XYZ file of N, CA, C and O in Angstrom:
552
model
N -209.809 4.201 -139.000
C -209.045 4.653 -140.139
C -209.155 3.595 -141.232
O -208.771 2.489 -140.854
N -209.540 3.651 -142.362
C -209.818 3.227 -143.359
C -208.576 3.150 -144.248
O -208.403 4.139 -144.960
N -207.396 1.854 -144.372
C -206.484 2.379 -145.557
C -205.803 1.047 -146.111
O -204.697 0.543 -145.914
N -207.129 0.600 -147.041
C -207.173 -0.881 -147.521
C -205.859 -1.000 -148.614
O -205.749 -2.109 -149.137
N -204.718 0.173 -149.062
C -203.602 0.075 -149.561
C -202.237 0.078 -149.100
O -201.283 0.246 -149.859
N -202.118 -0.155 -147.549
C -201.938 0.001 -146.751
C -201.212 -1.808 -146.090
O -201.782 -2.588 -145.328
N -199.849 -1.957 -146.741
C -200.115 -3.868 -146.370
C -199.415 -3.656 -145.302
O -200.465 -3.640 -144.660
N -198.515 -3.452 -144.392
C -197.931 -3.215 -143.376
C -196.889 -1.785 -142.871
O -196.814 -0.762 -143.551
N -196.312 -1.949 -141.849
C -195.016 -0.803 -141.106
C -193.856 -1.317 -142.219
O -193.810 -2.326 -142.922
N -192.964 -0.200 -142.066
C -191.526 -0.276 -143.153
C -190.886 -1.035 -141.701
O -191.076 -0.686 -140.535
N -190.057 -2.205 -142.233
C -189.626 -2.745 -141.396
C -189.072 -4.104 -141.453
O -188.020 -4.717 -141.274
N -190.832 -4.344 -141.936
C -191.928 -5.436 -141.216
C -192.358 -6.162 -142.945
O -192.574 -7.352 -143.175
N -192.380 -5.031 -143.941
C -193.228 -6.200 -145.223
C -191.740 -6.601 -145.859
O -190.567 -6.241 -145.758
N -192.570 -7.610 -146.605
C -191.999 -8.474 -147.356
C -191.189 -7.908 -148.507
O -191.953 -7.214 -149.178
N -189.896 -7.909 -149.051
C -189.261 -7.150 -149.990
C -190.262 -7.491 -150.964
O -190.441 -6.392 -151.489
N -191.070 -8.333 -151.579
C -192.157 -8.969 -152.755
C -193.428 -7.815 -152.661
O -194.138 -7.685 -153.658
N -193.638 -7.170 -151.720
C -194.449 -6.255 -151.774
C -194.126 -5.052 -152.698
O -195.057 -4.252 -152.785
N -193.271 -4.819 -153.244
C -193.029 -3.724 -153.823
C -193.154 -3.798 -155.370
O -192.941 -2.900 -156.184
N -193.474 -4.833 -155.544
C -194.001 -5.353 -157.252
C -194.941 -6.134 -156.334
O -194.058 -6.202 -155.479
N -195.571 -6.536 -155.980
C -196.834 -7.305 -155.845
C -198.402 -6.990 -155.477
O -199.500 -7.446 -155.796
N -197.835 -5.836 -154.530
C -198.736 -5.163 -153.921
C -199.835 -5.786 -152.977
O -200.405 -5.242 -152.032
N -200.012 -7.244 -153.540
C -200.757 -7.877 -152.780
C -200.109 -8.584 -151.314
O -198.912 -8.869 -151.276
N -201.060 -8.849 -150.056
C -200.516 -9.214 -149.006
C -200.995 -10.783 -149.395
O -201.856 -11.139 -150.200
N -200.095 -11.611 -148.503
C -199.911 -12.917 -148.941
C -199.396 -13.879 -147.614
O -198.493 -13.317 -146.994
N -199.715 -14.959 -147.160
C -199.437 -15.719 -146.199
C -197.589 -15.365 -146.178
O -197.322 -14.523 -145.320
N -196.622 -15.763 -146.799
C -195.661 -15.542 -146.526
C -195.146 -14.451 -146.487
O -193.947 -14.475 -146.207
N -195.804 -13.010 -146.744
C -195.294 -12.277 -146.150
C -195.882 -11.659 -144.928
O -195.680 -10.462 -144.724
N -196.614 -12.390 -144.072
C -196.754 -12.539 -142.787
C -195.668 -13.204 -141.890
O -195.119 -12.763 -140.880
N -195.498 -14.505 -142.605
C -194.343 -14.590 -142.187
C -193.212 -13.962 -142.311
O -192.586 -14.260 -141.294
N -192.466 -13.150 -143.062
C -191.716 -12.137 -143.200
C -191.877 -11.856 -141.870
O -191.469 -12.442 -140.867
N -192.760 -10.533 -142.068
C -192.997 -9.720 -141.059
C -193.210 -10.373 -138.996
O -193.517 -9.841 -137.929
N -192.808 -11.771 -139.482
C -193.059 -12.399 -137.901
C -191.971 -12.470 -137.864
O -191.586 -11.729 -136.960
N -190.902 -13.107 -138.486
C -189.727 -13.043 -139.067
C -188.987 -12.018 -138.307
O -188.317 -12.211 -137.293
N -189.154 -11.111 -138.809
C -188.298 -9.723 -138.196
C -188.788 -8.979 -136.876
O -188.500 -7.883 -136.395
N -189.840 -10.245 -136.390
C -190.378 -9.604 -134.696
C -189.412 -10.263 -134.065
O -188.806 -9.868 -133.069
N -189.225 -11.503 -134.771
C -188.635 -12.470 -134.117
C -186.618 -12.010 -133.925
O -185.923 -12.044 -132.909
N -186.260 -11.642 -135.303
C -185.059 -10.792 -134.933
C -184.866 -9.766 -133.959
O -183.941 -9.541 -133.180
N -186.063 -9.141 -134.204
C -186.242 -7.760 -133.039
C -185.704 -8.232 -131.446
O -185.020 -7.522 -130.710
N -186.118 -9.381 -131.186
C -186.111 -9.799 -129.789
C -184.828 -10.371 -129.884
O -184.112 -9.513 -129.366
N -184.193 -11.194 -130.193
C -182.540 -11.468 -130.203
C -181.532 -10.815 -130.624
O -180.371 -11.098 -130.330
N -181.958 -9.671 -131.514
C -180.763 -8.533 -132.237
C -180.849 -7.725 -130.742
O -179.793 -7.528 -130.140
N -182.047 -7.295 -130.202
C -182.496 -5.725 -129.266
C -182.490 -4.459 -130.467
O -182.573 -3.267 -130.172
N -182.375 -4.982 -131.861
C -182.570 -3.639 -132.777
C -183.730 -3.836 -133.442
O -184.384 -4.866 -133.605
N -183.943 -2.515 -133.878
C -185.181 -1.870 -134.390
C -184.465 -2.375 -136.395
O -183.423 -2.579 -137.020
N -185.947 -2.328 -136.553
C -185.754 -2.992 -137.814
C -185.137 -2.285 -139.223
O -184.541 -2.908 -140.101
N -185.430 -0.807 -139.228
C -184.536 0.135 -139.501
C -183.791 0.812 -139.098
O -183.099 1.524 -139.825
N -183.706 0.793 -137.791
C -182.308 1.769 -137.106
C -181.218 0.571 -136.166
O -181.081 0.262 -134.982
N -180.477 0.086 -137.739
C -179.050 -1.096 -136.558
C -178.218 -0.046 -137.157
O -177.972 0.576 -138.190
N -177.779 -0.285 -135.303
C -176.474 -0.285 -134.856
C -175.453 -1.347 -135.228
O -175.699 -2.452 -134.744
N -174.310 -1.254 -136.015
C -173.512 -2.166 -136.064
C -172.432 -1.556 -136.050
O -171.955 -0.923 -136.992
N -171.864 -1.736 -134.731
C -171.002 -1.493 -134.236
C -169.682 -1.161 -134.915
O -169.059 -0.117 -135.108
N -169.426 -2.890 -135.303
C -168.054 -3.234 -135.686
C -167.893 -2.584 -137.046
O -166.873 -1.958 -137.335
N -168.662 -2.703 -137.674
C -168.813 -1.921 -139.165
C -169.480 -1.011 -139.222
O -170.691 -0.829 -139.351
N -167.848 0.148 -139.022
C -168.090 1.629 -139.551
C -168.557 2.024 -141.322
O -168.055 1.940 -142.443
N -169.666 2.426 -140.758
C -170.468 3.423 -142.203
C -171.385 2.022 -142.856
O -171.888 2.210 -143.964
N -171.554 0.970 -142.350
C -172.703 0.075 -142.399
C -173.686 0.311 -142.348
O -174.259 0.159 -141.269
N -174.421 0.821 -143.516
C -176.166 1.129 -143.369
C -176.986 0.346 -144.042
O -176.971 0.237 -145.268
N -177.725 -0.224 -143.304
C -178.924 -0.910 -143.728
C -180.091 -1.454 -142.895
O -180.150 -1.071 -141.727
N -180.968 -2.248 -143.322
C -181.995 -2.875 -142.627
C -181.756 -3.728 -141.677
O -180.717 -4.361 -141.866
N -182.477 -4.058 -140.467
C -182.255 -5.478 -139.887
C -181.787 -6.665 -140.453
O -180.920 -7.410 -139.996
N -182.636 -6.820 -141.816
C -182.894 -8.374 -142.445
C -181.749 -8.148 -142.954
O -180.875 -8.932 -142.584
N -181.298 -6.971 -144.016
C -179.701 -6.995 -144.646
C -179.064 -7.335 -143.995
O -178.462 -8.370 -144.281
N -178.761 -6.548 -142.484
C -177.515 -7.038 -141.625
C -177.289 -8.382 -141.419
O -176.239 -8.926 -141.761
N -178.379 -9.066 -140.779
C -178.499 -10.600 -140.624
C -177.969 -11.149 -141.507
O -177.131 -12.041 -141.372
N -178.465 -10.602 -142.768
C -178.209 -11.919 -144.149
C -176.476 -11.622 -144.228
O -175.585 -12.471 -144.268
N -176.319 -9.839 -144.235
C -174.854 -9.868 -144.202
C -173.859 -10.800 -142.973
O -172.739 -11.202 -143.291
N -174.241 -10.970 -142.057
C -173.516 -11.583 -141.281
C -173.606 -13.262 -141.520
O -172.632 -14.004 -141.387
N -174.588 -13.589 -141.795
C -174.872 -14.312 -141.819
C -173.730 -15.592 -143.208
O -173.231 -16.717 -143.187
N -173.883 -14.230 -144.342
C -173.209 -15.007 -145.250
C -171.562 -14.708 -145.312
O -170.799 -15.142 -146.175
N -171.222 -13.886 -144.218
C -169.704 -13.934 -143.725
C -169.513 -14.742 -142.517
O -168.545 -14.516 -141.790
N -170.315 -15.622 -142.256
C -170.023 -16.698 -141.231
C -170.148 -16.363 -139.809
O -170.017 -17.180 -138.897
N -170.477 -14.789 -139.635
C -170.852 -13.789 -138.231
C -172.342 -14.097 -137.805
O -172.818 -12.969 -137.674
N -173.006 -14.706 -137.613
C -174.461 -15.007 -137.503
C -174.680 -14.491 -136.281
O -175.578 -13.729 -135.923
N -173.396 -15.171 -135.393
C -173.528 -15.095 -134.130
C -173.552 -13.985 -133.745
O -174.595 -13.627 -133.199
N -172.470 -13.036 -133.865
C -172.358 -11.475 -133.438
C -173.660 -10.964 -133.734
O -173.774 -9.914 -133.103
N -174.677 -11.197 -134.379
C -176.174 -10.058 -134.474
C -176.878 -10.860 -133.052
O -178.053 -10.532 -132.886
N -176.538 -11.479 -132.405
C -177.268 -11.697 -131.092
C -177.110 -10.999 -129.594
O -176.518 -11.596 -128.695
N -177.557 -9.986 -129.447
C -177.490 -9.262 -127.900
C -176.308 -9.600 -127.066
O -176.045 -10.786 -126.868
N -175.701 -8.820 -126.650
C -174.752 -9.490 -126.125
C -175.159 -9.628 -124.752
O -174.310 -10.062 -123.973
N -176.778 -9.219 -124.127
C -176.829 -9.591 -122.841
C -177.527 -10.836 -122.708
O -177.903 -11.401 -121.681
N -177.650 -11.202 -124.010
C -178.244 -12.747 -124.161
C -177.033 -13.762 -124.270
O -177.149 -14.909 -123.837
N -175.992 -13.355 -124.801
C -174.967 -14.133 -125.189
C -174.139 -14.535 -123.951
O -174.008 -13.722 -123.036
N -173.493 -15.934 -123.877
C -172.858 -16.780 -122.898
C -173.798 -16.665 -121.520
O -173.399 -16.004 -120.561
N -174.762 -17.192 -121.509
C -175.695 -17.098 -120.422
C -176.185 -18.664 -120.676
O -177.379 -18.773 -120.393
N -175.652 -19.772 -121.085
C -175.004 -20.999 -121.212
C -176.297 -21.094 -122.071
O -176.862 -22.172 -121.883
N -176.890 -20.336 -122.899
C -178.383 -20.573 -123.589
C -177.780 -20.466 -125.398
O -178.578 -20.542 -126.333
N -176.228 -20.279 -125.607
C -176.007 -20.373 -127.291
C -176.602 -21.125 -128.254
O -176.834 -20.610 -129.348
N -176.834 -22.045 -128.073
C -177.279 -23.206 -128.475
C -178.914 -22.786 -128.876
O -179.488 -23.060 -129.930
N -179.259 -22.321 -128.145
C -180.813 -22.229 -128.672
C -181.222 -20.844 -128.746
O -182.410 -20.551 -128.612
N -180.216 -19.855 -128.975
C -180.226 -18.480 -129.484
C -179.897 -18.598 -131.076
O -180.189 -17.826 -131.989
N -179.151 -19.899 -131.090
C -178.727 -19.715 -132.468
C -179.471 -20.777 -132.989
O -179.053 -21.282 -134.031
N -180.642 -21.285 -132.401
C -181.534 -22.356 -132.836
C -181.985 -21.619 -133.149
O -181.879 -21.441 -134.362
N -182.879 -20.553 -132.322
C -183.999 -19.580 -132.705
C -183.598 -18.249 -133.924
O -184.416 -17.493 -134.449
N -182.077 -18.274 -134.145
C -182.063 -17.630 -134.924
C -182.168 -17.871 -136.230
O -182.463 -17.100 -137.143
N -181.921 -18.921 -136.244
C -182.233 -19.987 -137.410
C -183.365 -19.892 -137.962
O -183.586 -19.296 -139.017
N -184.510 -20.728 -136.992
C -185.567 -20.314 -137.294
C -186.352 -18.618 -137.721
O -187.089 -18.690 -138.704
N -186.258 -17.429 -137.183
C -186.097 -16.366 -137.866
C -185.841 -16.025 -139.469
O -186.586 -15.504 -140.299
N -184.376 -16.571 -139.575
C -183.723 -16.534 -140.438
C -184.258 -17.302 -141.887
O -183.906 -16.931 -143.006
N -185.275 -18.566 -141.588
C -186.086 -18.894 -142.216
C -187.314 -18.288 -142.402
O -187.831 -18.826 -143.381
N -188.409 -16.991 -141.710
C -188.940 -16.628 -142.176
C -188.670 -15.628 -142.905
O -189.573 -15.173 -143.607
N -187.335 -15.018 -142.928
C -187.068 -14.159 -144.211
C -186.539 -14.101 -145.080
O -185.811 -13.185 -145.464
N -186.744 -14.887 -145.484
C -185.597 -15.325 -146.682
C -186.667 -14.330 -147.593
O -187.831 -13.949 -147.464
N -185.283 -14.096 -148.842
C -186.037 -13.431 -149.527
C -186.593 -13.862 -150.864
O -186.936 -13.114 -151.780
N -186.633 -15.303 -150.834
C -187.589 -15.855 -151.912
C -188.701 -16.247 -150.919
O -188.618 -16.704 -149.779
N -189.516 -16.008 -151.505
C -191.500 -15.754 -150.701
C -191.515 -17.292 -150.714
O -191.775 -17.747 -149.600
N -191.268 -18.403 -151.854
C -191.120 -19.629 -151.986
C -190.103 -20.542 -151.666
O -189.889 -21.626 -152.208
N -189.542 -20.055 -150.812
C -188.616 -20.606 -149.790
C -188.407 -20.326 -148.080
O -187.735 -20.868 -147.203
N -189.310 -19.242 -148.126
C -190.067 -19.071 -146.404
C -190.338 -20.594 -146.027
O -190.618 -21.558 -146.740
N -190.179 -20.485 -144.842
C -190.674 -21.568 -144.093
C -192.980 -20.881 -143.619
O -193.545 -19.881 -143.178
N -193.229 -21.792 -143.953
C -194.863 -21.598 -143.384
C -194.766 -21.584 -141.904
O -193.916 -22.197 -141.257
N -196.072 -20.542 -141.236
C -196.106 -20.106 -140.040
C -196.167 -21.126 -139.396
O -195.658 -21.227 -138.280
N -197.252 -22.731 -140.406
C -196.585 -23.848 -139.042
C -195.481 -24.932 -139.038
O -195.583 -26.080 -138.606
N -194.237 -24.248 -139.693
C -193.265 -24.827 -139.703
C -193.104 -24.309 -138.353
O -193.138 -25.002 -137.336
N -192.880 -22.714 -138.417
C -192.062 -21.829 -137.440
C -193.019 -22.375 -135.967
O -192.443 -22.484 -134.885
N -194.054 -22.590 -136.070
C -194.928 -22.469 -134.668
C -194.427 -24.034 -134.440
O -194.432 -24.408 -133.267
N -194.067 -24.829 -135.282
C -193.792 -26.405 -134.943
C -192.211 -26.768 -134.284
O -192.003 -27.742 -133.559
N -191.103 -25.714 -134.725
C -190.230 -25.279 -134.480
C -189.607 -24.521 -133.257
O -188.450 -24.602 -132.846
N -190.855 -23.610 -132.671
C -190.649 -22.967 -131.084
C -190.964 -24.031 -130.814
O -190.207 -24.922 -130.430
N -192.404 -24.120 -131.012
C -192.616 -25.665 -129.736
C -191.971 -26.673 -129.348
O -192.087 -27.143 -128.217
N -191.189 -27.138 -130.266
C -190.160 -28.063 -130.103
C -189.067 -27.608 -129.495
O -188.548 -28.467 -128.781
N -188.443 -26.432 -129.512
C -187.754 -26.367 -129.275
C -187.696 -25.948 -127.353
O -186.696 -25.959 -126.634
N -189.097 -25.623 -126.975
C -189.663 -25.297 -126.229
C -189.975 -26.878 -125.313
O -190.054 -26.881 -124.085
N -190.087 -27.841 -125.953
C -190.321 -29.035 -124.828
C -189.279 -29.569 -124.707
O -189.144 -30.483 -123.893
N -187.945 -29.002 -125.736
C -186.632 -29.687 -125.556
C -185.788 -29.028 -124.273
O -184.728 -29.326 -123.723
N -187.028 -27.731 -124.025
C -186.091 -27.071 -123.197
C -187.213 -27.359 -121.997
O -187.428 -26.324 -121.366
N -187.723 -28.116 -121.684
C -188.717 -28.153 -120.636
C -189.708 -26.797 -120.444
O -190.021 -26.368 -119.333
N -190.024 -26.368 -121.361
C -191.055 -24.829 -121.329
C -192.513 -25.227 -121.921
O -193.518 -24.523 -121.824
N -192.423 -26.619 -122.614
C -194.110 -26.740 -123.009
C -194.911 -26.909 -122.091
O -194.501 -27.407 -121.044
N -195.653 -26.707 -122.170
C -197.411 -26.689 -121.722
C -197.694 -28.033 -122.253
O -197.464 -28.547 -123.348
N -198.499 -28.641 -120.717
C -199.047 -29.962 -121.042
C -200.186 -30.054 -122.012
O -200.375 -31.036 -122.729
N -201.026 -28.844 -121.994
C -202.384 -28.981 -122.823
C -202.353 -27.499 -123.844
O -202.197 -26.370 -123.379
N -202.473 -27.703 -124.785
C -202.248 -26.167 -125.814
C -204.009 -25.800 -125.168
O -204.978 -26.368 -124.664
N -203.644 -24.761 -125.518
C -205.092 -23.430 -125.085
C -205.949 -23.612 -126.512
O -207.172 -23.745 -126.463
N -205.479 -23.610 -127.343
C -206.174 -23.379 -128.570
C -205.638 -24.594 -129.536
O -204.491 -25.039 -129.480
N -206.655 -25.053 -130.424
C -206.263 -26.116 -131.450
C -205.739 -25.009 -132.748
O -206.359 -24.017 -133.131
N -204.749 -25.391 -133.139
C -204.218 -24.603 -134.476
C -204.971 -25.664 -135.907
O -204.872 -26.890 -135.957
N -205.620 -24.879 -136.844
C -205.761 -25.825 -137.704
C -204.915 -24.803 -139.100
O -204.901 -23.574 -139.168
N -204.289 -25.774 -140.069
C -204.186 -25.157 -140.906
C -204.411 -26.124 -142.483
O -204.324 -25.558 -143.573
């Protein structure tokens, strides 16, 4: 299938796509961004559930930012992830997330902030790998 106008899934691009049209390193990150919510919310990037707030409609990234800037960060995290003595680095990793979507394109964090950021956070938790598989260059 051929469809070179075509920059990503609704979900997933960058709010800057809609005046820009062009695809762009940070809105890759965006769109990693909201894989990365996907896995700690358990919601789909247009269809949240939010519970607590009746007649609340919006996107993944809205909800986040909404909670986020009422001091609720925490409540958008699964609750079968939550108190499983791992808070601490649910809300590390949400952090990080939360930095690839920001919605100034020039205030994203770069993919090897975020990849410098698991990893670390990954040997703090005893999960690194003694030898990486692949050299990252950027």
């Amino acid at each position: 299938m051929n469809t070179p106008n075509v920059l990503g899934e609704c979900g997933y691009v960058a709010p800057e796509y809609s005046t820009t049209t062009v695809a762009s390193l940070e809105g890759d990150v965006f769109g990693f961004g909201v894989v990365l919510l996907e896995l700690i919310t358990r919601q789909k990037p247009l269809e949240i559930n939010a519970n607590d707030e009746a007649g609340y409609k919006c996107n993944l990234v809205e909800w986040i930012n909404h909670l986020s800037n009422s001091g609720r960060v925490k409540d958008a995290i699964d609750d079968t992830l939550r108190g499983k003595r791992h808070d601490e680095e649910m809300l590390h990793f949400l952090e990080i997330a939360l930095n690839c979507v920001n919605p100034r394109p020039e205030d994203r964090w770069s993919m090897y902030q975020v990849y410098e950021s698991l990893k670390n956070m990954a040997e703090v938790n005893g999960l690194a790998e003694e030898f990486d598989d692949f050299t990252l260059t950027f």
